[in-house]
Short mmCIF file of C-alpha atoms and ligand atoms in Angstrom, two decimals:
data_model
loop_
_atom_site.label_atom_id
_atom_site.label_comp_id
_atom_site.label_asym_id
_atom_site.label_seq_id
_atom_site.Cartn_x
_atom_site.Cartn_y
_atom_site.Cartn_z
CA MET A 1 0.00 0.00 0.00
CA THR A 2 1.03 3.59 -0.62
CA THR A 3 -0.18 6.58 1.37
CA VAL A 4 -1.36 9.31 -1.00
CA ALA A 5 -2.49 12.90 -0.39
CA ALA A 6 -6.07 13.55 -1.44
CA ILE A 7 -8.97 16.00 -1.17
CA ILE A 8 -11.40 14.14 1.06
CA LYS A 9 -15.07 14.61 1.90
CA PRO A 10 -15.42 13.03 5.38
CA THR A 11 -19.25 13.00 5.31
CA ALA A 12 -21.99 14.48 3.14
CA ASP A 13 -22.32 17.48 5.46
CA ALA A 14 -18.65 18.17 6.20
CA PRO A 15 -16.47 20.37 4.01
CA PHE A 16 -13.58 18.94 2.00
CA GLU A 17 -10.24 18.60 3.76
CA VAL A 18 -6.81 17.58 2.59
CA GLY A 19 -5.72 14.26 4.06
CA THR A 20 -4.40 10.89 2.99
CA ILE A 21 -5.77 7.65 1.54
CA GLU A 22 -4.17 4.28 0.86
CA ARG A 23 -3.65 3.05 -2.72
CA ARG A 24 -3.04 -0.64 -3.34
CA ALA A 25 0.37 -1.91 -4.41
CA PRO A 26 0.26 -2.48 -8.19
CA ARG A 27 -0.86 -5.95 -9.28
CA ALA A 28 0.44 -7.59 -12.44
CA ASN A 29 -2.04 -5.73 -14.69
CA ASP A 30 -2.04 -2.43 -12.80
CA VAL A 31 -0.76 0.96 -13.81
CA VAL A 32 0.29 3.54 -11.19
CA ILE A 33 -0.56 7.06 -12.31
CA ASP A 34 0.71 10.35 -10.97
CA VAL A 35 -2.51 12.39 -11.25
CA HIS A 36 -1.82 15.88 -12.63
CA TYR A 37 -5.34 17.17 -13.18
CA ALA A 38 -8.86 16.22 -12.13
CA GLY A 39 -12.00 17.79 -13.57
CA ILE A 40 -15.05 18.60 -11.45
CA CYS A 41 -18.17 16.97 -12.86
CA HIS A 42 -21.64 17.92 -11.64
CA SER A 43 -22.15 14.30 -10.63
CA ASP A 44 -19.24 14.67 -8.17
CA ILE A 45 -21.36 17.23 -6.36
CA HIS A 46 -24.49 15.06 -6.32
CA GLN A 47 -22.51 12.18 -4.82
CA ALA A 48 -20.37 14.19 -2.37
CA ARG A 49 -23.55 15.81 -1.04
CA GLU A 50 -25.38 12.47 -1.06
CA GLU A 51 -28.13 13.78 -3.33
CA TRP A 52 -28.32 10.51 -5.29
CA GLY A 53 -28.89 8.22 -2.33
CA LYS A 54 -26.52 6.64 0.13
CA ALA A 55 -22.85 7.21 -0.67
CA ILE A 56 -19.57 5.80 0.64
CA PHE A 57 -17.58 8.08 2.98
CA PRO A 58 -14.90 9.21 3.31
CA MET A 59 -15.15 10.10 -0.40
CA VAL A 60 -12.50 11.26 -2.86
CA PRO A 61 -14.46 12.26 -5.96
CA GLY A 62 -13.09 12.72 -9.46
CA HIS A 63 -13.63 10.76 -12.67
CA GLU A 64 -12.03 13.14 -15.13
CA ILE A 65 -8.43 12.22 -14.49
CA ALA A 66 -5.29 13.02 -16.48
CA GLY A 67 -1.72 12.21 -15.51
CA ILE A 68 1.50 10.33 -16.17
CA VAL A 69 2.34 6.66 -15.63
CA THR A 70 5.01 6.20 -12.95
CA GLU A 71 5.01 2.41 -12.54
CA VAL A 72 3.53 -0.63 -14.26
CA GLY A 73 2.85 -4.20 -13.14
CA ASP A 74 4.77 -7.13 -14.67
CA ALA A 75 2.02 -8.11 -17.11
CA VAL A 76 1.14 -4.63 -18.37
CA THR A 77 1.47 -4.22 -22.14
CA LYS A 78 -0.70 -1.19 -22.98
CA HIS A 79 1.10 1.51 -21.04
CA GLN A 80 4.67 2.39 -20.12
CA VAL A 81 6.29 4.59 -17.51
CA GLY A 82 6.10 8.18 -18.77
CA ASP A 83 2.91 7.70 -20.83
CA ARG A 84 0.22 10.38 -20.79
CA VAL A 85 -2.95 8.68 -19.60
CA GLY A 86 -6.46 9.24 -18.33
CA ILE A 87 -9.17 7.53 -16.30
CA GLY A 88 -12.90 8.16 -16.68
CA CYS A 89 -16.01 7.03 -14.86
CA PHE A 90 -15.16 3.38 -14.21
CA VAL A 91 -12.06 1.35 -13.41
CA ASP A 92 -13.29 -2.20 -13.97
CA SER A 93 -16.15 -4.20 -15.42
CA CYS A 94 -17.01 -7.91 -15.48
CA ARG A 95 -15.42 -8.32 -18.96
CA GLU A 96 -17.67 -11.29 -19.82
CA CYS A 97 -21.27 -10.12 -20.07
CA GLU A 98 -22.92 -9.43 -23.42
CA ASN A 99 -22.40 -5.69 -23.11
CA CYS A 100 -18.76 -5.89 -21.99
CA LEU A 101 -17.98 -8.27 -24.86
CA ALA A 102 -19.62 -5.81 -27.27
CA GLY A 103 -17.33 -3.03 -26.03
CA GLU A 104 -20.23 -1.33 -24.25
CA ASP A 105 -18.66 -1.85 -20.84
CA GLN A 106 -20.30 1.34 -19.54
CA PHE A 107 -23.46 -0.80 -19.50
CA CYS A 108 -21.86 -3.86 -17.84
CA LEU A 109 -24.68 -6.15 -16.72
CA LYS A 110 -22.88 -7.07 -13.49
CA GLY A 111 -22.36 -3.37 -12.83
CA ASN A 112 -18.99 -1.79 -13.51
CA VAL A 113 -16.73 -0.47 -10.76
CA ALA A 114 -17.18 3.28 -10.42
CA THR A 115 -13.94 5.26 -10.20
CA TYR A 116 -15.04 6.62 -6.81
CA ASN A 117 -17.99 6.08 -4.48
CA GLY A 118 -17.90 2.49 -5.71
CA ARG A 119 -16.44 -0.83 -4.65
CA GLU A 120 -13.97 -3.07 -6.40
CA TYR A 121 -15.31 -6.59 -6.96
CA ASP A 122 -13.30 -7.62 -3.86
CA GLY A 123 -15.24 -5.07 -1.80
CA GLU A 124 -12.56 -2.39 -1.39
CA PRO A 125 -13.92 1.16 -1.74
CA THR A 126 -12.70 3.19 -4.72
CA TYR A 127 -11.24 6.69 -4.48
CA GLY A 128 -11.17 9.08 -7.42
CA GLY A 129 -8.99 11.68 -9.02
CA TYR A 130 -8.90 14.48 -6.44
CA SER A 131 -5.65 12.92 -5.28
CA LYS A 132 -1.98 12.75 -6.16
CA GLN A 133 -1.97 9.17 -7.38
CA ILE A 134 -4.30 6.44 -8.59
CA VAL A 135 -3.78 2.74 -9.32
CA ALA A 136 -5.94 1.00 -11.93
CA ASP A 137 -6.05 -1.99 -14.26
CA GLU A 138 -4.42 -1.13 -17.61
CA ASN A 139 -7.58 -2.02 -19.57
CA TYR A 140 -9.44 0.88 -17.96
CA VAL A 141 -6.63 3.40 -18.48
CA LEU A 142 -6.85 5.53 -21.63
CA SER A 143 -4.01 6.99 -23.66
CA ILE A 144 -4.04 10.77 -24.01
CA PRO A 145 -2.44 11.58 -27.36
CA GLU A 146 0.20 14.27 -27.78
CA GLY A 147 -1.56 17.35 -29.04
CA ILE A 148 -3.97 17.79 -26.11
CA GLU A 149 -2.63 19.36 -22.94
CA LEU A 150 -3.39 17.23 -19.87
CA ASP A 151 -5.39 19.95 -18.09
CA VAL A 152 -7.87 20.46 -20.94
CA ALA A 153 -7.92 16.71 -21.64
CA ALA A 154 -9.12 15.75 -18.16
CA PRO A 155 -12.78 16.76 -18.71
CA LEU A 156 -12.89 14.77 -21.93
CA LEU A 157 -12.91 11.60 -19.80
CA CYS A 158 -16.50 12.29 -18.72
CA ALA A 159 -17.93 15.40 -20.40
CA GLY A 160 -16.23 14.58 -23.70
CA ILE A 161 -17.32 10.96 -23.99
CA THR A 162 -20.81 11.69 -22.64
CA THR A 163 -21.47 13.90 -25.65
CA TYR A 164 -19.28 12.10 -28.23
CA SER A 165 -20.98 8.74 -27.76
CA PRO A 166 -24.57 9.83 -28.56
CA LEU A 167 -23.39 12.16 -31.34
CA LYS A 168 -21.73 9.15 -32.99
CA HIS A 169 -24.50 6.68 -32.19
CA TRP A 170 -27.21 8.89 -33.69
CA GLY A 171 -25.13 9.80 -36.72
CA ALA A 172 -24.14 13.45 -36.25
CA GLY A 173 -22.14 14.45 -39.30
CA PRO A 174 -22.23 16.40 -42.56
CA GLY A 175 -25.75 17.33 -43.65
CA LYS A 176 -27.20 16.75 -40.16
CA GLN A 177 -28.86 19.40 -38.02
CA VAL A 178 -27.80 18.92 -34.41
CA ALA A 179 -29.09 20.90 -31.44
CA ILE A 180 -27.27 21.01 -28.13
CA VAL A 181 -29.50 22.00 -25.20
CA GLY A 182 -27.49 23.78 -22.50
CA MET A 183 -24.05 25.42 -22.70
CA GLY A 184 -22.38 24.10 -19.56
CA GLY A 185 -19.63 21.54 -19.02
CA LEU A 186 -21.34 18.94 -21.18
CA GLY A 187 -22.94 21.32 -23.66
CA HIS A 188 -19.78 23.16 -24.63
CA MET A 189 -18.09 19.82 -25.37
CA GLY A 190 -21.11 18.76 -27.40
CA VAL A 191 -20.82 21.89 -29.52
CA LYS A 192 -17.11 21.38 -30.20
CA ILE A 193 -17.47 17.69 -31.03
CA ALA A 194 -20.63 18.00 -33.16
CA HIS A 195 -18.97 20.79 -35.13
CA ALA A 196 -15.81 18.70 -35.64
CA LEU A 197 -17.96 15.79 -36.82
CA GLY A 198 -19.24 18.09 -39.58
CA ALA A 199 -22.81 18.68 -38.39
CA GLU A 200 -24.58 22.03 -38.51
CA VAL A 201 -24.80 22.92 -34.82
CA THR A 202 -27.43 24.93 -32.96
CA VAL A 203 -27.22 25.82 -29.29
CA LEU A 204 -30.48 26.08 -27.36
CA SER A 205 -29.69 27.92 -24.14
CA GLN A 206 -31.83 29.85 -21.64
CA THR A 207 -30.27 33.15 -22.68
CA THR A 208 -27.78 34.37 -25.26
CA SER A 209 -25.21 35.26 -22.57
CA LYS A 210 -22.80 32.59 -23.83
CA GLU A 211 -23.49 33.11 -27.54
CA GLU A 212 -20.04 34.48 -28.35
CA ASP A 213 -18.38 31.45 -26.73
CA GLY A 214 -20.81 29.07 -28.40
CA LYS A 215 -20.02 30.40 -31.84
CA ARG A 216 -16.31 30.29 -31.07
CA PHE A 217 -16.69 26.62 -30.07
CA GLY A 218 -18.30 25.91 -33.44
CA ALA A 219 -22.03 26.63 -33.16
CA ASP A 220 -23.64 27.87 -36.38
CA HIS A 221 -26.78 29.14 -34.63
CA TYR A 222 -27.63 30.16 -31.10
CA TYR A 223 -31.11 30.65 -29.68
CA ALA A 224 -32.44 31.73 -26.30
CA THR A 225 -35.16 29.31 -25.19
CA GLY A 226 -36.13 31.79 -22.48
CA GLU A 227 -37.53 34.03 -25.22
CA GLU A 228 -41.16 33.54 -26.20
CA GLY A 229 -41.71 31.62 -29.42
CA THR A 230 -38.14 30.38 -29.95
CA LEU A 231 -38.93 26.67 -30.11
CA LYS A 232 -42.06 27.31 -32.20
CA SER A 233 -39.90 29.05 -34.78
CA LEU A 234 -37.68 25.94 -34.99
CA ARG A 235 -40.41 23.38 -35.76
CA GLY A 236 -39.17 20.39 -37.78
CA ARG A 237 -35.60 21.66 -37.81
CA PHE A 238 -33.33 19.06 -36.16
CA ASP A 239 -32.22 15.51 -36.84
CA LEU A 240 -30.82 15.17 -33.33
CA ILE A 241 -31.17 17.00 -30.04
CA ILE A 242 -28.69 16.29 -27.26
CA ASN A 243 -30.13 17.50 -23.97
CA THR A 244 -27.34 18.21 -21.49
CA VAL A 245 -29.38 20.02 -18.83
CA SER A 246 -30.80 18.48 -15.67
CA ALA A 247 -33.62 21.02 -15.30
CA ASP A 248 -37.22 20.12 -16.13
CA LEU A 249 -38.05 20.79 -19.78
CA ASP A 250 -41.18 21.19 -21.89
CA ILE A 251 -40.25 18.03 -23.76
CA ASP A 252 -43.18 18.29 -26.20
CA ALA A 253 -41.94 21.69 -27.33
CA TYR A 254 -38.46 20.27 -27.98
CA LEU A 255 -39.83 17.17 -29.75
CA SER A 256 -41.73 19.47 -32.11
CA THR A 257 -38.39 20.86 -33.32
CA LEU A 258 -37.35 17.40 -34.59
CA LYS A 259 -37.63 16.35 -38.22
CA LEU A 260 -39.19 13.08 -39.35
CA ASN A 261 -37.25 10.24 -37.64
CA GLY A 262 -35.46 12.71 -35.39
CA SER A 263 -34.20 11.78 -31.94
CA MET A 264 -33.98 13.67 -28.68
CA VAL A 265 -31.34 12.18 -26.40
CA PHE A 266 -30.98 12.84 -22.67
CA VAL A 267 -27.48 12.92 -21.20
CA GLY A 268 -28.33 15.31 -18.36
CA LEU A 269 -30.13 13.71 -15.44
CA PRO A 270 -33.18 15.61 -14.16
CA GLU A 271 -34.14 14.73 -10.59
CA ASN A 272 -37.85 14.89 -11.34
CA THR A 273 -39.91 12.55 -13.46
CA GLN A 274 -40.32 14.12 -16.89
CA GLN A 275 -43.54 14.19 -18.89
CA PHE A 276 -44.36 14.23 -22.58
CA ARG A 277 -47.27 13.46 -24.88
CA VAL A 278 -46.93 10.30 -26.98
CA PHE A 279 -48.54 12.30 -29.79
CA SER A 280 -45.31 14.27 -29.96
CA LEU A 281 -43.45 11.08 -30.91
CA VAL A 282 -45.84 9.28 -33.23
CA GLY A 283 -46.50 12.40 -35.30
CA GLY A 284 -43.01 12.29 -36.79
CA ARG A 285 -41.78 8.77 -35.96
CA ARG A 286 -39.57 10.48 -33.42
CA SER A 287 -37.51 8.90 -30.65
CA LEU A 288 -36.86 9.97 -27.10
CA ALA A 289 -33.71 8.31 -25.80
CA GLY A 290 -30.93 8.40 -23.24
CA SER A 291 -27.20 7.76 -23.27
CA ASN A 292 -24.64 7.28 -20.51
CA ILE A 293 -20.91 8.05 -20.97
CA GLY A 294 -19.26 5.55 -23.35
CA GLY A 295 -17.23 2.37 -23.36
CA ILE A 296 -13.47 2.21 -22.96
CA ARG A 297 -12.92 1.54 -26.67
CA GLU A 298 -15.08 4.48 -27.70
CA THR A 299 -13.49 6.72 -25.07
CA GLN A 300 -10.09 6.07 -26.67
CA GLU A 301 -11.62 6.80 -30.09
CA MET A 302 -12.97 10.08 -28.70
CA LEU A 303 -9.57 11.09 -27.27
CA ASP A 304 -7.88 10.36 -30.60
CA PHE A 305 -10.60 12.32 -32.43
CA CYS A 306 -10.22 15.30 -30.08
CA ALA A 307 -6.43 15.30 -30.49
CA GLU A 308 -6.79 15.17 -34.27
CA HIS A 309 -9.20 18.12 -34.21
CA GLY A 310 -7.45 20.14 -31.51
CA ILE A 311 -10.37 19.82 -29.12
CA GLY A 312 -9.97 20.29 -25.39
CA SER A 313 -12.32 21.50 -22.71
CA GLN A 314 -12.54 25.20 -21.86
CA ILE A 315 -11.40 25.17 -18.25
CA GLU A 316 -10.85 27.20 -15.09
CA LEU A 317 -7.86 25.77 -13.22
CA ILE A 318 -8.21 25.78 -9.42
CA GLY A 319 -6.25 24.77 -6.33
CA ALA A 320 -7.08 22.17 -3.69
CA ASP A 321 -8.51 24.79 -1.32
CA GLU A 322 -10.98 26.10 -3.91
CA VAL A 323 -13.08 22.97 -4.39
CA GLU A 324 -15.93 24.00 -2.04
CA GLY A 325 -16.32 27.34 -3.76
CA ALA A 326 -16.12 25.69 -7.16
CA TYR A 327 -18.95 23.30 -6.23
CA ASP A 328 -21.18 26.23 -5.30
CA ARG A 329 -20.37 27.93 -8.59
CA VAL A 330 -21.12 24.79 -10.62
CA VAL A 331 -24.52 24.55 -8.91
CA ARG A 332 -25.15 28.19 -9.94
CA SER A 333 -23.96 27.41 -13.51
CA ASP A 334 -21.23 29.99 -12.91
CA VAL A 335 -18.30 28.24 -14.60
CA ARG A 336 -16.82 28.60 -18.07
CA TYR A 337 -16.93 25.73 -18.66
CA ARG A 338 -15.25 23.15 -16.44
CA PHE A 339 -13.30 23.46 -13.20
CA VAL A 340 -10.11 21.42 -13.18
CA ILE A 341 -8.09 20.84 -10.00
CA ASP A 342 -4.32 21.21 -10.28
CA THR A 343 -3.35 18.29 -8.05
CA ALA A 344 0.12 19.77 -7.48
CA THR A 345 -1.69 22.02 -4.95
CA ILE A 346 -2.80 19.07 -2.78
CA GLY A 347 -0.83 18.81 0.47
ZN1 LIG B 1 -18.97 12.99 -14.84
ZN1 LIG B 2 -19.94 -6.83 -17.94
#
């Protein structure tokens, strides 16, 4: 075991403090990673504050991890000491169910091992990226290509793949009209990736306050949904809508902006049950769907794609003592567009 400095949430109600955790000694297939940067995902906040049901404490959140390999186990073949690597939302899966075998290990039927607030299959709790070091099986460690800086790469491991996967699955590309709902951590990545895939991209945001950024990220059009009549004016416009917001929406109004065979895909997670009229679907053979992160294979594909197209996240770099304040700002949507912790500031 190695003692490692980390940013720890002792309980749901207590503030973060810097302390130490134990990391396992590397097994034959393990990679030891010196964590350089860790992104702050909104789901970190939900879990650290126990808003999604009972959580495991003490907690070290963080599933947008970028760093450098410092040690490898005897059987490791995929990574070498000095490699630039990342870890996303899970660090193991059963590797033998139908979904794992299909490369859709994010939907492992046994349940994959979450990077933090989870348990390894042997029962040990997992601790995430708000720490100086992490140890993980090589098959769940991604390569970060040269051409993306590690700090702006970190958020790709969750926000990037969460938007890339549905954009690919539902065929975003040349000749397609894609709408991104929300211009936050997920939404801004969706805009960049959809644009790089060749789609015509529209942002649907509450206001036009982020329009300049949106257009810089690659949006062709930008509309304020807070303005009366906006969605009505977009009837039948889109092939695909990616909804990144977790607020309640007038889903029927959004469905009406889809073309024949269009799909509206949820990647944000509203707390409340959402409602819609089935008429809104059958009228245009439309689909309402959901998507959750992506598999390891597709996450690597996404990182390679982002490197090729010069895509990173737009970030605000913060120190270890700024996490509490950053959480409050994320809840207020006051971040452009992802907080990333510089782990050199821990301890
Ligand atoms: Zn996340
Ligand atoms: Zn599985």
